[in-house]
Coordinates of C-alpha atoms in Angstrom, one line a residue:
Chain A
X1464 CA -10.8 18.6 -7.2
X1465 CA -7.3 19.5 -6.1
X1466 CA -6.9 16.0 -4.7
X1467 CA -7.8 14.4 -8.0
X1468 CA -5.4 16.7 -9.8
X1469 CA -2.7 15.7 -7.4
X1470 CA -3.3 12.0 -7.9
X1471 CA -3.3 12.5 -11.7
X1472 CA 0.0 14.2 -11.5
X1473 CA 1.5 11.4 -9.3
X1474 CA 0.2 8.8 -11.7
X1475 CA 2.0 10.6 -14.5
X1476 CA 5.2 10.7 -12.5
X1477 CA 5.0 7.0 -11.6
X1478 CA 4.3 6.1 -15.3
X1479 CA 7.2 8.3 -16.4
X1480 CA 9.6 6.5 -14.0
X1481 CA 8.5 3.1 -15.2
X1482 CA 8.7 3.9 -18.9
X1483 CA 12.2 5.3 -18.4
X1484 CA 13.3 1.9 -17.1
X1485 CA 12.8 0.2 -20.4
X1486 CA 10.0 -2.1 -21.6
X1487 CA 10.9 -5.3 -19.8
X1488 CA 12.1 -3.9 -16.4
X1489 CA 9.9 -4.7 -13.4
X1490 CA 9.7 -2.5 -10.4
X1491 CA 8.4 -2.7 -6.8
X1492 CA 6.5 0.0 -5.0
X1493 CA 9.5 0.2 -2.6
X1494 CA 11.9 1.1 -5.5
X1495 CA 9.6 3.9 -6.8
X1496 CA 8.9 5.2 -3.3
X1497 CA 12.7 5.4 -2.6
X1498 CA 13.2 7.4 -5.8
X1499 CA 10.3 9.7 -5.2
X1500 CA 11.0 10.1 -1.5
X1501 CA 14.4 11.4 -2.3
X1502 CA 12.8 14.4 -4.1
X1503 CA 9.6 15.1 -2.2
X1504 CA 7.7 14.4 0.9
X1505 CA 5.5 11.4 0.2
X1506 CA 4.0 8.4 2.0
X1507 CA 4.7 4.9 1.0
X1508 CA 1.0 4.1 1.1
X1509 CA 0.3 6.9 -1.4
X1510 CA 2.7 5.4 -3.9
X1511 CA 1.3 2.0 -3.3
X1512 CA -2.3 3.0 -3.8
X1513 CA -1.3 5.0 -6.9
X1514 CA 0.4 2.0 -8.5
X1515 CA -2.6 -0.2 -7.4
X1516 CA -4.9 2.3 -9.2
X1517 CA -2.8 2.2 -12.3
X1518 CA -3.0 -1.6 -12.3
X1519 CA -6.7 -1.4 -11.9
X1520 CA -7.0 1.0 -14.8
X1521 CA -4.9 -1.4 -16.9
X1522 CA -1.8 0.8 -17.2
X1523 CA 0.4 -1.6 -15.2
X1524 CA 0.6 -5.4 -15.0
X1525 CA 2.0 -7.0 -11.9
X1526 CA 3.2 -10.4 -10.6
X1527 CA 3.8 -11.4 -7.1
X1528 CA 7.4 -11.9 -5.9
X1529 CA 7.5 -12.9 -2.2
X1530 CA 5.4 -10.5 -0.3
X1531 CA 5.5 -7.7 -2.8
X1532 CA 4.3 -7.1 -6.4
X1533 CA 6.6 -6.3 -9.3
X1534 CA 5.0 -3.9 -11.7
X1535 CA 5.6 -3.1 -15.3
X1536 CA 3.8 -1.0 -17.9
X1537 CA 1.4 -3.0 -20.1
X1538 CA 2.1 -0.8 -23.2
X1539 CA 5.1 1.5 -24.0
X1540 CA 4.6 5.3 -24.1
X1541 CA 4.8 5.1 -27.9
X1542 CA 2.1 2.5 -28.1
X1543 CA -0.1 4.7 -25.9
X1544 CA 0.5 7.7 -28.1
X1545 CA -0.4 5.8 -31.2
X1546 CA -3.6 4.5 -29.5
X1547 CA -4.6 8.0 -28.5
X1548 CA -4.0 9.4 -32.0
X1549 CA -6.0 6.5 -33.4
X1550 CA -8.9 7.4 -31.1
X1551 CA -8.5 11.1 -31.8
X1552 CA -8.2 10.9 -35.5
X1553 CA -10.5 8.0 -36.3
X1554 CA -14.1 8.5 -37.4
X1555 CA -13.5 12.1 -38.5
X1556 CA -14.0 13.5 -35.1
X1557 CA -16.9 11.2 -34.3
X1558 CA -15.2 8.9 -32.0
X1559 CA -16.9 8.1 -28.7
X1560 CA -14.7 10.7 -27.0
X1561 CA -15.9 14.3 -27.5
X1562 CA -12.8 16.1 -28.8
X1563 CA -12.7 19.6 -30.4
X1564 CA -10.3 19.3 -33.3
X1565 CA -8.6 22.4 -34.6
X1566 CA -8.9 21.0 -38.2
X1567 CA -10.4 17.9 -39.6
X1568 CA -8.6 16.0 -42.3
X1569 CA -9.5 17.5 -45.6
X1570 CA -9.3 16.4 -49.3
X1571 CA -7.1 17.9 -52.0
X1572 CA -9.8 20.1 -53.5
X1573 CA -10.6 21.7 -50.1
X1574 CA -6.9 22.1 -49.5
X1575 CA -6.6 24.1 -52.8
X1576 CA -9.6 26.3 -51.8
X1577 CA -7.9 26.9 -48.5
X1578 CA -4.8 28.2 -50.2
X1579 CA -6.9 30.5 -52.3
X1580 CA -8.6 31.8 -49.2
X1581 CA -5.3 32.5 -47.6
X1582 CA -4.0 34.3 -50.7
X1583 CA -7.1 36.5 -50.6
X1584 CA -6.4 37.5 -47.1
X1585 CA -2.7 38.1 -47.8
X1586 CA -3.6 40.4 -50.6
X1587 CA -6.1 42.3 -48.5
X1588 CA -4.0 42.7 -45.5
X1589 CA -0.8 43.3 -47.4
X1590 CA 1.0 40.6 -45.4
X1591 CA 3.3 38.0 -47.0
Chain B
X688 CA -57.6 18.2 -28.3
X689 CA -56.6 21.5 -30.0
X690 CA -53.5 22.4 -27.9
X691 CA -51.9 19.0 -28.2
X692 CA -52.7 18.7 -31.9
X693 CA -51.5 22.2 -32.7
X694 CA -48.3 21.6 -30.8
X695 CA -47.7 18.4 -32.7
X696 CA -48.4 20.3 -35.9
X697 CA -45.8 22.8 -35.0
X698 CA -43.3 20.1 -34.2
X699 CA -43.9 18.5 -37.6
X700 CA -43.5 21.9 -39.3
X701 CA -40.2 22.6 -37.5
X702 CA -38.9 19.1 -38.3
X703 CA -39.8 19.4 -42.0
X704 CA -38.9 23.0 -42.9
X705 CA -36.7 23.9 -40.0
X706 CA -33.5 22.1 -41.0
X707 CA -33.4 23.5 -44.5
X708 CA -34.2 27.1 -43.3
X709 CA -31.6 27.0 -40.6
X710 CA -28.9 25.4 -42.8
X711 CA -29.6 28.2 -45.3
X712 CA -29.4 31.0 -42.8
X713 CA -26.5 29.7 -40.7
X714 CA -24.3 28.1 -43.4
X715 CA -21.8 31.0 -43.8
X716 CA -21.2 31.2 -40.1
X717 CA -22.0 34.9 -39.6
X718 CA -22.8 35.7 -36.0
X719 CA -22.2 32.1 -34.8
X720 CA -23.5 32.6 -31.3
X721 CA -26.9 33.6 -32.6
X722 CA -26.9 30.8 -35.1
X723 CA -26.2 28.3 -32.4
X724 CA -29.0 29.7 -30.3
X725 CA -31.4 29.4 -33.3
X726 CA -30.4 25.7 -33.8
X727 CA -30.8 25.0 -30.0
X728 CA -34.2 26.8 -29.9
X729 CA -35.4 24.6 -32.7
X730 CA -34.2 21.4 -30.9
X731 CA -35.5 22.5 -27.5
X732 CA -39.0 23.6 -28.7
X733 CA -39.4 20.4 -30.7
X734 CA -38.6 18.3 -27.7
X735 CA -40.6 20.5 -25.3
X736 CA -43.7 20.7 -27.5
X737 CA -43.6 16.9 -28.1
X738 CA -43.5 16.2 -24.4
X739 CA -46.1 18.8 -23.6
X740 CA -48.4 17.4 -26.3
X741 CA -48.0 13.8 -25.0
X742 CA -48.7 15.0 -21.5
X743 CA -51.8 17.0 -22.6
X744 CA -53.3 14.2 -24.7
X745 CA -54.5 12.0 -21.8
X746 CA -55.7 15.0 -19.9
X747 CA -57.7 16.2 -22.8
X748 CA -59.0 12.7 -23.7
X749 CA -59.9 11.9 -20.1
X750 CA -61.7 15.2 -19.8
X751 CA -63.8 14.2 -22.8
X752 CA -64.5 10.7 -21.4
X753 CA -65.8 11.9 -18.1
X754 CA -67.7 15.0 -19.3
X755 CA -68.5 15.1 -23.0
X756 CA -69.0 18.9 -22.8
X757 CA -65.9 19.6 -20.8
X758 CA -63.7 22.6 -21.1
X759 CA -61.2 21.0 -23.5
X760 CA -63.6 19.5 -26.1
X761 CA -62.3 20.6 -29.4
X762 CA -63.1 20.4 -33.1
X763 CA -60.8 17.4 -33.4
X764 CA -62.7 15.6 -30.7
X765 CA -66.0 16.3 -32.4
X766 CA -64.6 15.2 -35.7
X767 CA -63.5 11.9 -34.2
X768 CA -66.9 11.5 -32.5
X769 CA -68.6 11.9 -35.9
X770 CA -66.2 9.5 -37.7
X771 CA -66.4 6.8 -35.0
X772 CA -70.1 7.3 -34.4
X773 CA -69.5 7.7 -30.7
X774 CA -67.7 4.3 -30.6
X775 CA -66.4 5.1 -27.2
X776 CA -65.0 1.7 -26.3
X777 CA -62.9 1.3 -29.4
X778 CA -61.6 4.9 -29.3
X779 CA -60.7 4.3 -25.7
X780 CA -58.6 1.2 -26.5
X781 CA -56.9 3.0 -29.4
X782 CA -56.1 5.9 -27.2
X783 CA -54.7 3.8 -24.5
X784 CA -52.5 1.8 -26.9
X785 CA -51.3 5.0 -28.6
X786 CA -50.5 6.4 -25.2
X787 CA -48.6 3.3 -24.1
X788 CA -46.6 3.3 -27.3
X789 CA -45.7 7.0 -26.9
X790 CA -44.7 6.6 -23.2
X791 CA -42.6 3.4 -24.1
X792 CA -40.8 5.2 -26.9
X793 CA -40.1 8.2 -24.6
X794 CA -38.6 5.9 -22.0
X795 CA -36.5 4.1 -24.7
X796 CA -35.3 7.4 -26.1
X797 CA -34.4 8.7 -22.6
X798 CA -32.4 5.5 -21.9
X799 CA -30.6 5.7 -25.2
X800 CA -29.8 9.4 -24.6
X801 CA -28.5 8.6 -21.1
X802 CA -26.4 5.7 -22.3
X803 CA -24.9 7.7 -25.1
X804 CA -24.0 10.6 -22.7
X805 CA -22.4 8.3 -20.2
X806 CA -20.4 6.5 -22.9
X807 CA -19.1 9.8 -24.3
X808 CA -18.3 11.0 -20.8
X809 CA -16.3 8.0 -19.8
X810 CA -14.4 7.9 -23.2
X811 CA -13.6 11.6 -23.0
X812 CA -12.5 11.6 -19.4
X813 CA -10.4 8.4 -20.1
X814 CA -8.8 10.1 -23.1
X815 CA -8.0 13.3 -21.0
X816 CA -6.5 11.1 -18.3
X817 CA -4.4 9.1 -20.7
X818 CA -3.2 12.2 -22.4
X819 CA -1.9 13.5 -19.1
X820 CA 0.0 10.3 -18.4
X821 CA 1.4 9.9 -21.9
X822 CA 2.2 13.5 -22.8
X823 CA 4.5 16.1 -21.4
X824 CA 2.9 19.2 -20.0
X825 CA 3.9 22.6 -21.3
X826 CA 2.0 25.4 -19.6
X827 CA -0.9 24.7 -17.3
X828 CA -3.3 22.9 -19.7
X829 CA -1.2 22.2 -22.8
X830 CA 0.1 18.7 -23.3
X831 CA 2.5 17.6 -26.0
X832 CA 2.2 14.1 -27.4
X833 CA 5.1 12.6 -29.4
X834 CA 3.5 11.3 -32.6
X835 CA 4.0 11.7 -36.4
X836 CA 0.4 12.8 -37.0
X837 CA -0.1 16.6 -36.9
X838 CA -3.0 17.3 -34.7
X839 CA -4.3 19.9 -32.3
X840 CA -7.4 19.4 -30.2
X841 CA -8.9 19.8 -26.7
X842 CA -10.5 17.3 -24.5
X843 CA -12.7 17.9 -21.5
X844 CA -11.8 16.1 -18.4
X845 CA -10.6 16.5 -14.8
X846 CA -8.4 18.3 -15.6
X847 CA -9.1 19.2 -19.2
X848 CA -6.3 19.3 -21.7
X849 CA -5.2 21.0 -24.9
X850 CA -3.3 18.4 -27.0
X851 CA -0.7 19.4 -29.5
X852 CA 1.3 16.7 -31.2
X853 CA 5.1 17.1 -31.9
X854 CA 4.4 16.9 -35.6
X855 CA 2.0 19.9 -35.3
X856 CA 4.6 21.8 -33.2
X857 CA 7.2 21.5 -36.0
X858 CA 4.7 22.7 -38.5
X859 CA 3.5 25.8 -36.6
X860 CA 5.5 28.9 -35.8
X861 CA 5.1 30.6 -32.4
X862 CA 2.4 33.1 -33.4
X863 CA 0.3 30.4 -35.2
X864 CA 0.7 28.1 -32.2
X865 CA -0.5 30.8 -29.8
X866 CA -3.5 31.3 -32.0
X867 CA -4.3 27.6 -32.2
X868 CA -4.0 27.2 -28.4
X869 CA -6.2 30.3 -27.9
X870 CA -8.8 28.6 -30.2
X871 CA -8.7 25.4 -28.2
X872 CA -8.8 27.3 -24.9
X873 CA -12.0 29.1 -26.1
X874 CA -13.6 25.6 -26.5
X875 CA -12.6 24.7 -22.9
X876 CA -13.6 28.0 -21.4
X877 CA -17.0 27.9 -23.2
X878 CA -17.6 24.3 -22.2
X879 CA -18.3 23.6 -25.8
X880 CA -17.7 19.8 -25.4
X881 CA -20.8 19.6 -23.2
X882 CA -23.0 21.2 -25.8
X883 CA -21.6 19.0 -28.5
X884 CA -22.1 15.9 -26.3
X885 CA -25.7 16.9 -25.6
X886 CA -26.7 17.4 -29.2
X887 CA -24.7 14.4 -30.3
X888 CA -26.5 12.4 -27.7
X889 CA -29.9 13.5 -29.0
X890 CA -28.8 12.6 -32.6
X891 CA -27.7 9.2 -31.3
X892 CA -30.9 8.6 -29.3
X893 CA -33.1 9.6 -32.3
X894 CA -31.1 8.8 -35.4
X895 CA -34.0 9.0 -37.7
X896 CA -34.8 12.6 -36.9
X897 CA -32.9 14.7 -39.4
X898 CA -33.2 17.9 -37.4
X899 CA -31.1 16.5 -34.5
X900 CA -28.4 15.1 -36.8
X901 CA -28.1 18.3 -38.7
X902 CA -28.2 20.3 -35.5
X903 CA -25.3 18.2 -34.0
X904 CA -23.3 18.7 -37.2
X905 CA -23.9 22.4 -37.6
X906 CA -23.6 23.3 -34.0
X907 CA -20.1 21.7 -34.0
X908 CA -19.0 23.8 -37.0
X909 CA -20.5 26.9 -35.5
X910 CA -18.7 26.3 -32.2
X911 CA -15.4 26.1 -34.2
X912 CA -16.3 29.5 -35.6
X913 CA -17.0 30.9 -32.1
X914 CA -13.6 29.6 -31.0
X915 CA -12.0 31.1 -34.2
X916 CA -13.5 34.5 -33.3
X917 CA -12.2 34.3 -29.7
X918 CA -8.7 33.4 -30.9
X919 CA -8.8 36.1 -33.7
X920 CA -9.7 38.8 -31.2
X921 CA -6.5 38.0 -29.2
X922 CA -4.0 37.1 -31.9
X923 CA -5.5 38.4 -35.1
X924 CA -7.1 36.6 -38.0
X925 CA -3.9 36.1 -40.1
X926 CA -2.0 33.8 -37.7
X927 CA -5.2 31.7 -37.1
X928 CA -5.9 31.4 -40.8
X929 CA -2.3 30.5 -41.6
X930 CA -2.3 28.0 -38.7
X931 CA -5.5 26.5 -40.1
X932 CA -4.0 26.2 -43.6
X933 CA -0.7 24.8 -42.3
X934 CA -2.4 22.0 -40.2
X935 CA -5.0 21.3 -42.9
X936 CA -2.4 20.8 -45.6
X937 CA -0.2 18.8 -43.3
X938 CA -3.2 16.7 -42.4
X939 CA -4.2 15.7 -46.0
X940 CA -5.3 12.1 -46.0
X941 CA -3.2 10.2 -43.7
X942 CA -6.0 7.8 -42.8
X943 CA -7.9 8.4 -46.0
X944 CA -10.7 10.3 -44.4
X945 CA -12.8 13.0 -46.1
X946 CA -13.7 16.2 -44.4
X947 CA -15.8 15.6 -41.3
X948 CA -18.2 18.5 -41.3
X949 CA -15.9 20.8 -39.4
X950 CA -16.3 23.2 -42.3
X951 CA -12.6 24.1 -42.6
X952 CA -13.2 25.9 -45.8
X953 CA -16.1 27.9 -44.5
X954 CA -14.0 28.9 -41.5
X955 CA -11.1 30.0 -43.7
X956 CA -13.4 32.0 -45.9
X957 CA -15.0 33.9 -43.0
X958 CA -11.5 34.5 -41.5
X959 CA -10.2 35.8 -44.8
X960 CA -13.3 37.8 -45.7
X961 CA -15.3 38.6 -42.5
X962 CA -18.9 39.8 -43.0
X963 CA -19.3 43.5 -42.4
X964 CA -22.0 46.1 -42.2
X965 CA -25.1 45.3 -44.2
X966 CA -24.5 41.6 -44.7
X967 CA -24.0 41.2 -41.0
X968 CA -27.2 43.1 -40.1
X969 CA -29.1 41.1 -42.7
X970 CA -28.0 37.8 -41.1
X971 CA -28.8 39.2 -37.6
X972 CA -32.3 40.1 -38.7
X973 CA -32.9 36.8 -40.4
X974 CA -31.6 34.8 -37.4
X975 CA -33.4 37.0 -34.9
X976 CA -36.7 36.6 -36.9
X977 CA -36.3 32.8 -37.1
X978 CA -35.4 32.6 -33.4
X979 CA -38.4 34.7 -32.4
X980 CA -40.8 32.7 -34.6
X981 CA -39.4 29.4 -33.2
X982 CA -39.8 30.5 -29.6
X983 CA -43.0 32.5 -29.9
X984 CA -45.1 30.0 -31.9
X985 CA -45.6 27.3 -29.1
X986 CA -46.5 30.1 -26.6
X987 CA -49.0 31.6 -29.1
X988 CA -50.5 28.1 -29.7
X989 CA -51.1 27.5 -26.0
X990 CA -52.4 31.1 -25.4
X991 CA -54.7 31.0 -28.4
X992 CA -56.0 27.5 -27.8
X993 CA -56.8 28.3 -24.2
X994 CA -58.6 31.5 -25.0
X995 CA -60.3 29.7 -28.0
X996 CA -61.5 26.9 -25.8
X997 CA -62.7 29.3 -23.2
X998 CA -64.7 31.2 -25.8
X999 CA -66.2 28.0 -27.1
X1000 CA -67.2 26.9 -23.6
X1001 CA -68.8 30.3 -22.8

């Protein structure tokens, strides 16, 4: 479990670095390893397998240059955020992913009823 | 064939009057834990009794074929013998075909259920993973995602995450935010997503059975109320209700969707006017009675049928 969590965190760090380089920049494992190695103790092969995993999961695309691959994100961070929100908010909470929303989207009538409910509570508790 | 027939009769009864009764008793969300238990008991007994009846049928029928005066000969068997005039061969074929159909549909349903569960699992875990990569983490399990849509939700995964969008962060004040996060954490701590997935999977596997679809919908709403109660215990009802209002109003049709059965209004009403004293006791009694009836009837059927059969035999 801890190992999985650790890999997830490393994946997030790697994606963060790549996104910060701009949309069209390509990066080698070596460059990322040099950056990360300056801050923490990490093996080159760990960085390499992490980036290979991200490529396998479709987060990174890569092209060969000499002996090494140059990686770059397939989508920007903003595009990923938009995709996640589309999945989270589509289908009124009945997407394939099981998510527990705090509120569903509601119509104007329900919104008015909600205001009334809040007013009742405010009167009762003497707040607001 | 009394036990199997009586169990199937019970299943039919629960499927026809159960949903209306349970919706009526549990609609206002008083004592949500007990209400969820009542829904689950209905679902579990229906499935259990159907499977038990299907398993008992061949045993009972076979007992009849081999020894006409066997232990399990019942009124139904005698009736059938009269109607068919002891046309054993035909009855045998009909029984075998019916059994084959029953077993085949059971297999199909199990496959559909399994497929639905694994699809939900992979989508949910992928979402949790993506959220961790895209968002920035504040606190151990809270992730902020930079989007213009106000939203707050939790997603099970390894690790799970509570997702708050930047738009929701600007709408909520500190106290409301704490209450909303406590609500979502209650979902994660209670493993609510797994329960939702299980009942939703059943509803997907057997879409024509109204009981399961209604159970999935109402259990989701009732789980929201459980989480509300947990959050209200820590942060008070007021911040939770105002958080609910703030996000609901901010959420009014961006994508043109209607309310999705999360019963926002019912939640707001029970937060603003929680049931007390007599009303609560009444609901407890009604729910407890329903629960006891649902659970005790199949047991009583088996007990009575066995003793009845024994008496007939002696």
